[in-house]
mmCIF file with all atom_site columns, C-alpha atoms in Angstrom:
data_model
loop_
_atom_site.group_PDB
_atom_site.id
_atom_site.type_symbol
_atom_site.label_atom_id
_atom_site.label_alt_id
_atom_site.label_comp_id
_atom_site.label_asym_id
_atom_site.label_entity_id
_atom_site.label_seq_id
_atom_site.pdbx_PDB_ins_code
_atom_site.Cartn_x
_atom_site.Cartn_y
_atom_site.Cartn_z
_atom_site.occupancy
_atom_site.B_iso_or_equiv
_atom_site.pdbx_formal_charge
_atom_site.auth_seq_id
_atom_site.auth_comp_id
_atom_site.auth_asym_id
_atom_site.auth_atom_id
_atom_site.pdbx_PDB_model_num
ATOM 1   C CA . UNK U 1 1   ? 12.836  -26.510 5.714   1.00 62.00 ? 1   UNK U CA 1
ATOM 2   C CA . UNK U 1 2   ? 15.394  -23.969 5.450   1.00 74.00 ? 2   UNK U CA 1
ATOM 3   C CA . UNK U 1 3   ? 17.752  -23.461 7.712   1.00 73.00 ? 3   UNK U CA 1
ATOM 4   C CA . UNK U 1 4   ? 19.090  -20.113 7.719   1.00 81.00 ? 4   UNK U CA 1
ATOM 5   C CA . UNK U 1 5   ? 15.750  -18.355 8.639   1.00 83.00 ? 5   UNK U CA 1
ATOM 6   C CA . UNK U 1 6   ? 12.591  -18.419 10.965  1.00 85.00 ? 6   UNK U CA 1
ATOM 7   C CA . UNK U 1 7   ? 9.570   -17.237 11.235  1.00 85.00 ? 7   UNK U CA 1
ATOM 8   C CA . UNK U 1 8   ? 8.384   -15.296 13.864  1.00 80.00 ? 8   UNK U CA 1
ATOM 9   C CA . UNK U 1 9   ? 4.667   -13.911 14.839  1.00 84.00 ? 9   UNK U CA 1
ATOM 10  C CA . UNK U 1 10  ? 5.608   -12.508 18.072  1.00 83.00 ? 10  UNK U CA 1
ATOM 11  C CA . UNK U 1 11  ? 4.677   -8.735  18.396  1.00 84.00 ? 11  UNK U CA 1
ATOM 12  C CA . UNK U 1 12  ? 6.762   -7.001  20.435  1.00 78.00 ? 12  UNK U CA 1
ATOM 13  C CA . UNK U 1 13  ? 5.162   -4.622  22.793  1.00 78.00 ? 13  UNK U CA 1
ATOM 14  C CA . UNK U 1 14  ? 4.515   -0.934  22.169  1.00 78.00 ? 14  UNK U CA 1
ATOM 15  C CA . UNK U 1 15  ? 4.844   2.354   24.578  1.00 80.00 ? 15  UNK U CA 1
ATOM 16  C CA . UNK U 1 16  ? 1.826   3.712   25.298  1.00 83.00 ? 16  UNK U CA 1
ATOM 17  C CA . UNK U 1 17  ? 0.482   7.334   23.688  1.00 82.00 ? 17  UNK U CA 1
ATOM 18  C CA . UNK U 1 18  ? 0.646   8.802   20.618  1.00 83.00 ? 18  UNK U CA 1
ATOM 19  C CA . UNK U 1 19  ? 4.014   7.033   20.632  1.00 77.00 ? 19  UNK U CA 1
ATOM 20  C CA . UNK U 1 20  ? 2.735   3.877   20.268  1.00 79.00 ? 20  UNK U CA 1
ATOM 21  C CA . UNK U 1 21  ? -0.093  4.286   17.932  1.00 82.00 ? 21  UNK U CA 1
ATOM 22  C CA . UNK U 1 22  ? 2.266   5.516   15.457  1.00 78.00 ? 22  UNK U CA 1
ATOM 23  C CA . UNK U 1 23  ? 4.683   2.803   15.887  1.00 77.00 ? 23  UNK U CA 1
ATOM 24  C CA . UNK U 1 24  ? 1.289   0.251   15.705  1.00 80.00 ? 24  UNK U CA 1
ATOM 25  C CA . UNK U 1 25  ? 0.529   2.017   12.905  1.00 79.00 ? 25  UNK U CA 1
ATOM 26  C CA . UNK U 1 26  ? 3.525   1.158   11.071  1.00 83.00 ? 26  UNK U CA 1
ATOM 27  C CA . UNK U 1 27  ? 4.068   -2.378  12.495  1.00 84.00 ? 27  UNK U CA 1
ATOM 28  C CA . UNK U 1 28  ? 5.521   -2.624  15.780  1.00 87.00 ? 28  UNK U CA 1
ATOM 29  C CA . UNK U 1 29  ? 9.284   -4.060  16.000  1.00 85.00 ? 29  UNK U CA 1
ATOM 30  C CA . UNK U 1 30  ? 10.414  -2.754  12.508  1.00 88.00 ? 30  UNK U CA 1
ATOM 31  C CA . UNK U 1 31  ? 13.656  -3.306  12.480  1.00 88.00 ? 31  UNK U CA 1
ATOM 32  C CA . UNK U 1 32  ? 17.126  -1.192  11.660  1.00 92.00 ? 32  UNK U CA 1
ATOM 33  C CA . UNK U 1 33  ? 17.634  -3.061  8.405   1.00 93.00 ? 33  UNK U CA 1
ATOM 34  C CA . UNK U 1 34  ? 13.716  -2.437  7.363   1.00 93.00 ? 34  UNK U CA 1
ATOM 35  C CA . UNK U 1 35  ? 14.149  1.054   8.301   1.00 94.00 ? 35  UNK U CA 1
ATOM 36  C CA . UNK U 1 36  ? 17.145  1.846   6.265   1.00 97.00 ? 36  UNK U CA 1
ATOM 37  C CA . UNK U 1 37  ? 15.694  0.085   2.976   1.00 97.00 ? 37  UNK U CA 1
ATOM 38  C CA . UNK U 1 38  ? 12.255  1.973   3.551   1.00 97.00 ? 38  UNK U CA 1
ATOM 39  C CA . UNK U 1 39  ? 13.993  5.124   4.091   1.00 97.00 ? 39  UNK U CA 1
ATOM 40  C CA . UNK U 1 40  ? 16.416  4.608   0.940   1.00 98.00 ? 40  UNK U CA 1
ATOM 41  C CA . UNK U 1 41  ? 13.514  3.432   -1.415  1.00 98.00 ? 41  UNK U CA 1
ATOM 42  C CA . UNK U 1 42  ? 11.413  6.546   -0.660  1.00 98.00 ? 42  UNK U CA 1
ATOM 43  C CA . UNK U 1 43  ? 14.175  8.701   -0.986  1.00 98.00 ? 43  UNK U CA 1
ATOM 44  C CA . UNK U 1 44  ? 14.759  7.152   -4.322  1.00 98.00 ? 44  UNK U CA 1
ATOM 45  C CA . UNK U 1 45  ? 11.597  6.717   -5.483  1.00 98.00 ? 45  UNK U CA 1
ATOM 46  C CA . UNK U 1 46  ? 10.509  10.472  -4.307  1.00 98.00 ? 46  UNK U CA 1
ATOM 47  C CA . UNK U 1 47  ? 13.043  11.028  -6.096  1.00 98.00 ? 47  UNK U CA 1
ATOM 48  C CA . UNK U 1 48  ? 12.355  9.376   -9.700  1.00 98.00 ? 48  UNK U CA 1
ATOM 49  C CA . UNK U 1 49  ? 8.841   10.439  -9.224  1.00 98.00 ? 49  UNK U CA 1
ATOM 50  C CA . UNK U 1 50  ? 9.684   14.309  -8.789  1.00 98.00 ? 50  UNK U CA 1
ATOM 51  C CA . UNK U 1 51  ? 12.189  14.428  -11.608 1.00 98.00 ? 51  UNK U CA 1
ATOM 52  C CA . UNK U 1 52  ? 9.641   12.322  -14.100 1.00 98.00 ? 52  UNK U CA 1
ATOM 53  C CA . UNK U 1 53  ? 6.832   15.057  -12.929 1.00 98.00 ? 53  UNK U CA 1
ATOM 54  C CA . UNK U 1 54  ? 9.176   17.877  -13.532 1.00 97.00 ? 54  UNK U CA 1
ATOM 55  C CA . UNK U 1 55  ? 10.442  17.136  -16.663 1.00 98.00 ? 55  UNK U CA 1
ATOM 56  C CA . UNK U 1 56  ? 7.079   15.938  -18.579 1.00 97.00 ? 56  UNK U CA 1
ATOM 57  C CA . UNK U 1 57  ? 5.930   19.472  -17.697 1.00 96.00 ? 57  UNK U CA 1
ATOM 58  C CA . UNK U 1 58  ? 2.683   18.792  -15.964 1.00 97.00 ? 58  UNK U CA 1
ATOM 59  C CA . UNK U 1 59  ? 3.467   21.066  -13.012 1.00 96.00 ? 59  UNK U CA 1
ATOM 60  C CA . UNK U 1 60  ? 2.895   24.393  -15.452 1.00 96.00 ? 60  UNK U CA 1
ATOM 61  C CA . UNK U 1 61  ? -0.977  22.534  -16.424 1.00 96.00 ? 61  UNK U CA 1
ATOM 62  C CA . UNK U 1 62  ? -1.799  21.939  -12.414 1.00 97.00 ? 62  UNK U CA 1
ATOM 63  C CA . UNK U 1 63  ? -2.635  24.555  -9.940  1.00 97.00 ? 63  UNK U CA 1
ATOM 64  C CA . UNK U 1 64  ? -0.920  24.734  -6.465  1.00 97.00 ? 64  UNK U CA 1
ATOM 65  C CA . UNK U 1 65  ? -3.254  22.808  -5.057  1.00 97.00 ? 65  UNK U CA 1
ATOM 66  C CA . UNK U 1 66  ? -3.654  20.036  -7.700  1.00 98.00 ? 66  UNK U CA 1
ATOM 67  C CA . UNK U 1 67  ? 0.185   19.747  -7.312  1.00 98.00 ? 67  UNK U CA 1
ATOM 68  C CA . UNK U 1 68  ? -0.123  19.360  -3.675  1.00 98.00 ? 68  UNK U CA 1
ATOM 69  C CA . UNK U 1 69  ? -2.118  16.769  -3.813  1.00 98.00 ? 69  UNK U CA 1
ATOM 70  C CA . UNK U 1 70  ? -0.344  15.161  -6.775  1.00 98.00 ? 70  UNK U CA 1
ATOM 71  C CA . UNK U 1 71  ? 2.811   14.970  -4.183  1.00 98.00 ? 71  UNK U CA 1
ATOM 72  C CA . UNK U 1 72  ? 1.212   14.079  -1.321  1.00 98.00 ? 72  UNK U CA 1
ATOM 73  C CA . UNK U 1 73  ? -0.137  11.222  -2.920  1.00 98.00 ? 73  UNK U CA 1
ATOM 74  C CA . UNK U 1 74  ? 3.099   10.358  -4.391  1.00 98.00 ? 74  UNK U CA 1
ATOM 75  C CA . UNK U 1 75  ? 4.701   10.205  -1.427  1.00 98.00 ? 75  UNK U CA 1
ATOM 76  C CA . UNK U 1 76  ? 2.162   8.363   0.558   1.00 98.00 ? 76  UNK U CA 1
ATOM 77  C CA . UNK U 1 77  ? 1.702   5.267   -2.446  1.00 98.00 ? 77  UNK U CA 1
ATOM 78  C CA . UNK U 1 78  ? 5.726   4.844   -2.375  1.00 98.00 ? 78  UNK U CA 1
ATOM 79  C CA . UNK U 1 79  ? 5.904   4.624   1.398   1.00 97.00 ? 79  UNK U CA 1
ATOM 80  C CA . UNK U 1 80  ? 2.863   2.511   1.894   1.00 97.00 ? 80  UNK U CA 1
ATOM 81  C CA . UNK U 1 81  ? 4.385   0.207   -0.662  1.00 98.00 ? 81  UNK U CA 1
ATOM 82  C CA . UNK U 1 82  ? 7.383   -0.271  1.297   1.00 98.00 ? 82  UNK U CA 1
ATOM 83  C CA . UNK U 1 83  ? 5.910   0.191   4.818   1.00 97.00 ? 83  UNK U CA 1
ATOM 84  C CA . UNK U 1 84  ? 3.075   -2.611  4.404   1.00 97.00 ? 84  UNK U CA 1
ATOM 85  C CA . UNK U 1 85  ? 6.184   -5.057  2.478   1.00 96.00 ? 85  UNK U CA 1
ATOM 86  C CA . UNK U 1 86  ? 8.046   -5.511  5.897   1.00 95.00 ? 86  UNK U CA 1
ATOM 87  C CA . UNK U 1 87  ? 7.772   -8.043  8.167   1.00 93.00 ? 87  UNK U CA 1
ATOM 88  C CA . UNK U 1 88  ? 6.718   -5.594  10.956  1.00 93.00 ? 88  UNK U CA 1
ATOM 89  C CA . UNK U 1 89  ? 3.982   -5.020  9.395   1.00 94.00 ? 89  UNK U CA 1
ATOM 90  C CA . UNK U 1 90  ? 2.771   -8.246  8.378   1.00 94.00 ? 90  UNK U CA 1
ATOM 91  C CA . UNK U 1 91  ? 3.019   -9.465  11.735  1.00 94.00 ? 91  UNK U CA 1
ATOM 92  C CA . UNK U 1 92  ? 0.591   -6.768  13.205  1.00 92.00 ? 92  UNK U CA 1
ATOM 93  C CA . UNK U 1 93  ? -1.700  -6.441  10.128  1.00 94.00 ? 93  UNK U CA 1
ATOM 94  C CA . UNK U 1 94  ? -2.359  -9.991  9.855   1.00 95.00 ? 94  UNK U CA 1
ATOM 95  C CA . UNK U 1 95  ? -1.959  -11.106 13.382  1.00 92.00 ? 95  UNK U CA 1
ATOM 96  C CA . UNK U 1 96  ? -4.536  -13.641 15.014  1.00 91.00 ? 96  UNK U CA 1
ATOM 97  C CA . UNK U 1 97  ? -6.520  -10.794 16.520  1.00 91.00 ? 97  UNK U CA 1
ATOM 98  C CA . UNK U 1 98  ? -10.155 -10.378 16.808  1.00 93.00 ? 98  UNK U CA 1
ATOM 99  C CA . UNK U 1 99  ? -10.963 -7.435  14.392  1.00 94.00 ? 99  UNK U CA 1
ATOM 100 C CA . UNK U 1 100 ? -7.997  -7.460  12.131  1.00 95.00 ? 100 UNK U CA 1
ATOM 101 C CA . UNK U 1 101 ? -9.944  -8.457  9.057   1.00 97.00 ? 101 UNK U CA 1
ATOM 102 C CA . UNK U 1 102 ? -11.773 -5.184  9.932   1.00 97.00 ? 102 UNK U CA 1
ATOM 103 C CA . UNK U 1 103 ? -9.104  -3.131  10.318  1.00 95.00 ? 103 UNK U CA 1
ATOM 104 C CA . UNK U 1 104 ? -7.429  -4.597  7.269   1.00 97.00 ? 104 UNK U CA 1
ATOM 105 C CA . UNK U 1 105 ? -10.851 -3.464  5.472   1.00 98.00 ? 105 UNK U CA 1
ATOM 106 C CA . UNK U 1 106 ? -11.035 -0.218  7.036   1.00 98.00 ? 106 UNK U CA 1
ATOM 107 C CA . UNK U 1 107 ? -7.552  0.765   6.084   1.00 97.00 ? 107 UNK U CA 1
ATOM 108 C CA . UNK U 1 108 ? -8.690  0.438   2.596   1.00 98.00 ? 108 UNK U CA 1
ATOM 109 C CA . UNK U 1 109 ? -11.733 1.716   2.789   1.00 98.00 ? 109 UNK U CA 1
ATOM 110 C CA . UNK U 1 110 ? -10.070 4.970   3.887   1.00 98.00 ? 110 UNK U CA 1
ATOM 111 C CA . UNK U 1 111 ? -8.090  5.269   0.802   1.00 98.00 ? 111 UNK U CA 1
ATOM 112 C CA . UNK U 1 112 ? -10.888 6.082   -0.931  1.00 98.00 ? 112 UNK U CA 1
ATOM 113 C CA . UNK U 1 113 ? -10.183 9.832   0.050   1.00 98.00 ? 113 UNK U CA 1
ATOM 114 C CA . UNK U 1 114 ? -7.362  9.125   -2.029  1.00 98.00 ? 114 UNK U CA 1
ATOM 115 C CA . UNK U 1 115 ? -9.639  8.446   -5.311  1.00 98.00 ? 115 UNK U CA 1
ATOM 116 C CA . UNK U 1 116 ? -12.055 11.741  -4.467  1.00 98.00 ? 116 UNK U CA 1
ATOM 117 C CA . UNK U 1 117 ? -8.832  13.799  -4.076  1.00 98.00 ? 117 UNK U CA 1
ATOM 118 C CA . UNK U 1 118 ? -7.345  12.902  -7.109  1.00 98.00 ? 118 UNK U CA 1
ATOM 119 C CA . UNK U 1 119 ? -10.605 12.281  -9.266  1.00 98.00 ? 119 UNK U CA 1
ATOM 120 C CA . UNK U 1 120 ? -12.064 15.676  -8.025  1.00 97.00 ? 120 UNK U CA 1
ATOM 121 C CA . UNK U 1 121 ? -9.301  17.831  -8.064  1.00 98.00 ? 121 UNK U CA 1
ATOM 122 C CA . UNK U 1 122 ? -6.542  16.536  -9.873  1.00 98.00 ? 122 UNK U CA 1
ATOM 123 C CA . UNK U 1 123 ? -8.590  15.355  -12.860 1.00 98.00 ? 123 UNK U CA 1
ATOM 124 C CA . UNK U 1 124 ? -10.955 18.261  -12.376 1.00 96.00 ? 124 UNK U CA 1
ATOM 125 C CA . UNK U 1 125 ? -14.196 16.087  -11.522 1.00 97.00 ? 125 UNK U CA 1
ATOM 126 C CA . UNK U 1 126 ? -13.456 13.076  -13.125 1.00 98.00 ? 126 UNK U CA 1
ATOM 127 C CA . UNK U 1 127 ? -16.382 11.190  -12.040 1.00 98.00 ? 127 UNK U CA 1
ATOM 128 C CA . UNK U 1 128 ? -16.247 8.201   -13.975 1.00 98.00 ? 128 UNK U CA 1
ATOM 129 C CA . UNK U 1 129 ? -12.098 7.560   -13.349 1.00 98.00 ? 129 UNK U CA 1
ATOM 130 C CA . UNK U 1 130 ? -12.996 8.069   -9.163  1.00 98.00 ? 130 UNK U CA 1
ATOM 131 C CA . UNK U 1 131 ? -16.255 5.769   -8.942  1.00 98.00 ? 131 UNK U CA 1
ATOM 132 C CA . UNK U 1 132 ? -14.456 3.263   -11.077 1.00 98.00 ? 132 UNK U CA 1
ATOM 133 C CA . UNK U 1 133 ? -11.542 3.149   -9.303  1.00 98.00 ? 133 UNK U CA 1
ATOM 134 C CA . UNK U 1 134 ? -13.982 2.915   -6.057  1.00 98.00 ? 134 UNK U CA 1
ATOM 135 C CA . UNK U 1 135 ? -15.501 0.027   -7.108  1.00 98.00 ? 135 UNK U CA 1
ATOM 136 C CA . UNK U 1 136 ? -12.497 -1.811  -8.451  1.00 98.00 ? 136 UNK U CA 1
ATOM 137 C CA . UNK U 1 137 ? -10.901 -0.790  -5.048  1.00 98.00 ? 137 UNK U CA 1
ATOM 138 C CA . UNK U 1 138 ? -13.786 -2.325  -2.682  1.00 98.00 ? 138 UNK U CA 1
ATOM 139 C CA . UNK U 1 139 ? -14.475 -5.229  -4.495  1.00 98.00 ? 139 UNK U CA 1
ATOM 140 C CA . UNK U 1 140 ? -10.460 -5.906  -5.297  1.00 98.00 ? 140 UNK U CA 1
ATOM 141 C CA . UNK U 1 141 ? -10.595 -5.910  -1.647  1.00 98.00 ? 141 UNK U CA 1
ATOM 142 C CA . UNK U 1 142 ? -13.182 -8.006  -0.431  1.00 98.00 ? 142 UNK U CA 1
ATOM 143 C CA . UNK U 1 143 ? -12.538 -10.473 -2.774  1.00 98.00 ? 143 UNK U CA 1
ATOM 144 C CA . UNK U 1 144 ? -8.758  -10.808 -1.816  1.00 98.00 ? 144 UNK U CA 1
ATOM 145 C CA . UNK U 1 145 ? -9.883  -10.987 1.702   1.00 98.00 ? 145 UNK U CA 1
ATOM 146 C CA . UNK U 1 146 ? -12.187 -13.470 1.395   1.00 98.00 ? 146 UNK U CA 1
ATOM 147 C CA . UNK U 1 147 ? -10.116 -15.839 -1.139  1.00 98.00 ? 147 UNK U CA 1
ATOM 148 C CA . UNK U 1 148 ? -8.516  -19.174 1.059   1.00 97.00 ? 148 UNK U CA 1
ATOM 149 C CA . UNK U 1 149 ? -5.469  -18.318 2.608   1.00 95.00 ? 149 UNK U CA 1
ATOM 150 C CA . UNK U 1 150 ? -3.276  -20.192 0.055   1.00 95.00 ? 150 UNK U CA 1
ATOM 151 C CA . UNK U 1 151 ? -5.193  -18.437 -2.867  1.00 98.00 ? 151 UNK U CA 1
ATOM 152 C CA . UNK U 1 152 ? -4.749  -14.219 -1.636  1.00 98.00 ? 152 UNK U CA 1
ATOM 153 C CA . UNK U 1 153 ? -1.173  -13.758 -3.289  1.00 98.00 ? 153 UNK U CA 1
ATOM 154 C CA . UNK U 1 154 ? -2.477  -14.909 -6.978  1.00 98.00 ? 154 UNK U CA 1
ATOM 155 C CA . UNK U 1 155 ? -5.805  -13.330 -5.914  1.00 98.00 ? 155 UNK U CA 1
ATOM 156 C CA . UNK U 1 156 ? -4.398  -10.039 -5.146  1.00 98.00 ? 156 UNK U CA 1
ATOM 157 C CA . UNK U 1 157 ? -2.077  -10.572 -8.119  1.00 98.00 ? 157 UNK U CA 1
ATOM 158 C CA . UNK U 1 158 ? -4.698  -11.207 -10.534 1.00 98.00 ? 158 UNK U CA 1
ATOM 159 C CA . UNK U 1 159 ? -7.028  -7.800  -9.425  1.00 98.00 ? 159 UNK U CA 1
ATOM 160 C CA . UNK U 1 160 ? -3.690  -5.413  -9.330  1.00 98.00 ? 160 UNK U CA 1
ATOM 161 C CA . UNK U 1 161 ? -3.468  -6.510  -12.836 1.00 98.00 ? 161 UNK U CA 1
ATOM 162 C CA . UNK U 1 162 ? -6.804  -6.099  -14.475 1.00 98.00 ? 162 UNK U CA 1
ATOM 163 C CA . UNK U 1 163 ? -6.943  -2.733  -12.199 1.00 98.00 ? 163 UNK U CA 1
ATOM 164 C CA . UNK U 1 164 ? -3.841  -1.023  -14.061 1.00 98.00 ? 164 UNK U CA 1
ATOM 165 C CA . UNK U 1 165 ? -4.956  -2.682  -16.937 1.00 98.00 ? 165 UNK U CA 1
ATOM 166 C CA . UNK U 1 166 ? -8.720  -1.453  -16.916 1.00 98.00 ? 166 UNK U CA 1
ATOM 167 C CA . UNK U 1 167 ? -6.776  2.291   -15.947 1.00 98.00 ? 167 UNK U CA 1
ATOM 168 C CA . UNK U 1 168 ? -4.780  2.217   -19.115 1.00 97.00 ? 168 UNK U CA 1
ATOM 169 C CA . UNK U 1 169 ? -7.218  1.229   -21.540 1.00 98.00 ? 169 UNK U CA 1
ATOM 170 C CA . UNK U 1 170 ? -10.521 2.488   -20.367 1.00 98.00 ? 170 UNK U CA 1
ATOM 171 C CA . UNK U 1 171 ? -9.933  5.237   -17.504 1.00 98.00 ? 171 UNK U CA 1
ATOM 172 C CA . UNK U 1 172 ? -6.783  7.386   -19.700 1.00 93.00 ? 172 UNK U CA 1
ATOM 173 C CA . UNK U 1 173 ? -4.590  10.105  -17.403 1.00 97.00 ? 173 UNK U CA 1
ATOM 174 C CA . UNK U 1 174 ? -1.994  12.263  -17.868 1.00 97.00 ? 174 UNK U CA 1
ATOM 175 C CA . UNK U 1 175 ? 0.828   10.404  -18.898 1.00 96.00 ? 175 UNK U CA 1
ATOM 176 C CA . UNK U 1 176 ? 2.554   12.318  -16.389 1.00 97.00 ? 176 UNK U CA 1
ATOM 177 C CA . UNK U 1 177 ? -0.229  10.304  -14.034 1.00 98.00 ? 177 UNK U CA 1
ATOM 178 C CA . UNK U 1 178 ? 0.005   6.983   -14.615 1.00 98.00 ? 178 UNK U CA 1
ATOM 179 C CA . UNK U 1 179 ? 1.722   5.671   -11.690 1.00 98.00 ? 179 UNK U CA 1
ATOM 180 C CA . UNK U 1 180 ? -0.911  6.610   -9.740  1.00 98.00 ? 180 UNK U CA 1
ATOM 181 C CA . UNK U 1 181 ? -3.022  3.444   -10.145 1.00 98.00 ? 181 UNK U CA 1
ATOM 182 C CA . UNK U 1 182 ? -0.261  0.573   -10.584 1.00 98.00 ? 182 UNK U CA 1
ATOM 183 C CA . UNK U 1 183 ? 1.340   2.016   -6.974  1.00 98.00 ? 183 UNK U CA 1
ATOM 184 C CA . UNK U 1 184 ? -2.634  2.705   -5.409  1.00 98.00 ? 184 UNK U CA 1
ATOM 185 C CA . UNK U 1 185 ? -3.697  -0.634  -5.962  1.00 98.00 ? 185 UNK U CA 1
ATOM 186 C CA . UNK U 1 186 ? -0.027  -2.395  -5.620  1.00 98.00 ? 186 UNK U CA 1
ATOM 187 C CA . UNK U 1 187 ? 0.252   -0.409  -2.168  1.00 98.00 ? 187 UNK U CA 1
ATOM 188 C CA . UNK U 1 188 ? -3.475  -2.320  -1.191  1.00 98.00 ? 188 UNK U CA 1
ATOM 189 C CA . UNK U 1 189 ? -4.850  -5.233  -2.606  1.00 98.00 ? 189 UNK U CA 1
ATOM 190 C CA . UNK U 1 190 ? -1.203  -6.810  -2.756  1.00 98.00 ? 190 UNK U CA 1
ATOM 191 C CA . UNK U 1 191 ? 0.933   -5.252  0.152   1.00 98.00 ? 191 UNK U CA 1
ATOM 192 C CA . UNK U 1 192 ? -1.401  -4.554  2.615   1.00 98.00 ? 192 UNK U CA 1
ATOM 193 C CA . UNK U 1 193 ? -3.760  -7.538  2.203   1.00 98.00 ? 193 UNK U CA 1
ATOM 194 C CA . UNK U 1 194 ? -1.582  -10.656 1.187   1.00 98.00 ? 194 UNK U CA 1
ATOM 195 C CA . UNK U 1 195 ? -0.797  -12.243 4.321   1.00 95.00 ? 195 UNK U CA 1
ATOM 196 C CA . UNK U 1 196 ? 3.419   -13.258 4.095   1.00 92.00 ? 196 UNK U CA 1
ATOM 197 C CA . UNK U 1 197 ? 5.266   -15.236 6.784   1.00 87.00 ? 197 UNK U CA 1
ATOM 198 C CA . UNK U 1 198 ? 7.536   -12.380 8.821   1.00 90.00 ? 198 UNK U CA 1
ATOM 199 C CA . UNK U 1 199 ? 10.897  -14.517 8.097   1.00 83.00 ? 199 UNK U CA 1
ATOM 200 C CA . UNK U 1 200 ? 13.877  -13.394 10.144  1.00 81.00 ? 200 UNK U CA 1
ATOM 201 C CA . UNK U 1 201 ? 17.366  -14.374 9.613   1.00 79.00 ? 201 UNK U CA 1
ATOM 202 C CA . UNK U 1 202 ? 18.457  -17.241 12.076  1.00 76.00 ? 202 UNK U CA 1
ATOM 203 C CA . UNK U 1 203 ? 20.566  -16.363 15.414  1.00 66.00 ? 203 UNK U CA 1
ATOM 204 C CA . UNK U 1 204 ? 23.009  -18.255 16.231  1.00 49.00 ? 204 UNK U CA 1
ATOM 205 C CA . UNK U 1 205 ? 22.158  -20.003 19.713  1.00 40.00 ? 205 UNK U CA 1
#
């Protein structure tokens, strides 16, 4: 046992509205410290991303709408990465609610408008890279939420990596591109799915 922190499942409660399905959305009861590092890491990483795009040139091969979609994706993979790492979020996501496995699932599933909007206009119909991708995305997530409890993190582990690696060696991009799946899949199958222990610094009594 440690004694400097504690872990704590209690969900705060949440205005009602539009209000509070954004901040359920999110995770409810993010607090100021998680807010500052997720602002500050997808400030930083917008940033990395925008000057890596701009200087391998791929913005003069890509319409305006393939580059719209390129940085709306961006943007979304680098704050879903940090937005499903905090504890906020891991305490609603993976609360002991009945239909959270579904939501958990249908969360996914909706990324899959992700795939089509990258596969069909980014990579100009890419058929093959979007289906594969699909499938490695469905059944990376199934089987991570399925695995025992004590098994998801090296589960989820293990699928991120044979995902990047079947998208470097079988399912070839842009250079400029290849963040796309290491972030997609990290953003899902490991920080959205992995259930982690909200730990909170211990108060003082």
């Amino acid at each position: 046992m440690r004694g400097d922190v504690q872990i704590s499942w209690e969900v705060p409660a949440t205005p009602p509205g539009l209000a509070g399905r954004l901040e359920r959305f999110m995770g409810p009861g993010k607090s100021r410290s998680e807010s500052v590092v997720e602002t500050l890491g997808l400030l930083g990483c917008a940033s990395l991303l925008a000057a890596g795009l701009s200087t391998s040139g791929i913005p003069r091969d890509l319409s305006t709408a393939q580059l719209v979609v390129v940085a709306l994706a961006g943007l979304d993979l680098i704050g879903g990465v940090l937005t499903n790492a905090t504890n906020a979020a891991k305490r609603w996501y993976h609360r002991a609610a009945p239909g959270a496995r579904r939501a958990r699932l249908l969360f996914v599933s909706a990324h899959l408008t992700h795939l089509a909007a990258m596969g069909l206009v980014v990579l100009s119909g890419d058929l093959t890279w979007t289906l594969t991708n699909a499938a490695l995305l469905l059944g990376g997530a199934v089987t991570v939420e399925y695995a025992p409890m004590h098994l998801r993190r090296p589960v989820a582990m293990a699928l991120l990596t044979a995902a990047v690696l079947v998208n470097l060696f079988w399912l070839p991009v842009p250079t400029a591109l290849a963040w796309f799946a290491p972030l997609f899949f990290l953003k899902l199958l490991v920080c959205h799915l992995v259930p982690e222990a909200p730990l909170e610094r211990k108060r003082d009594a």
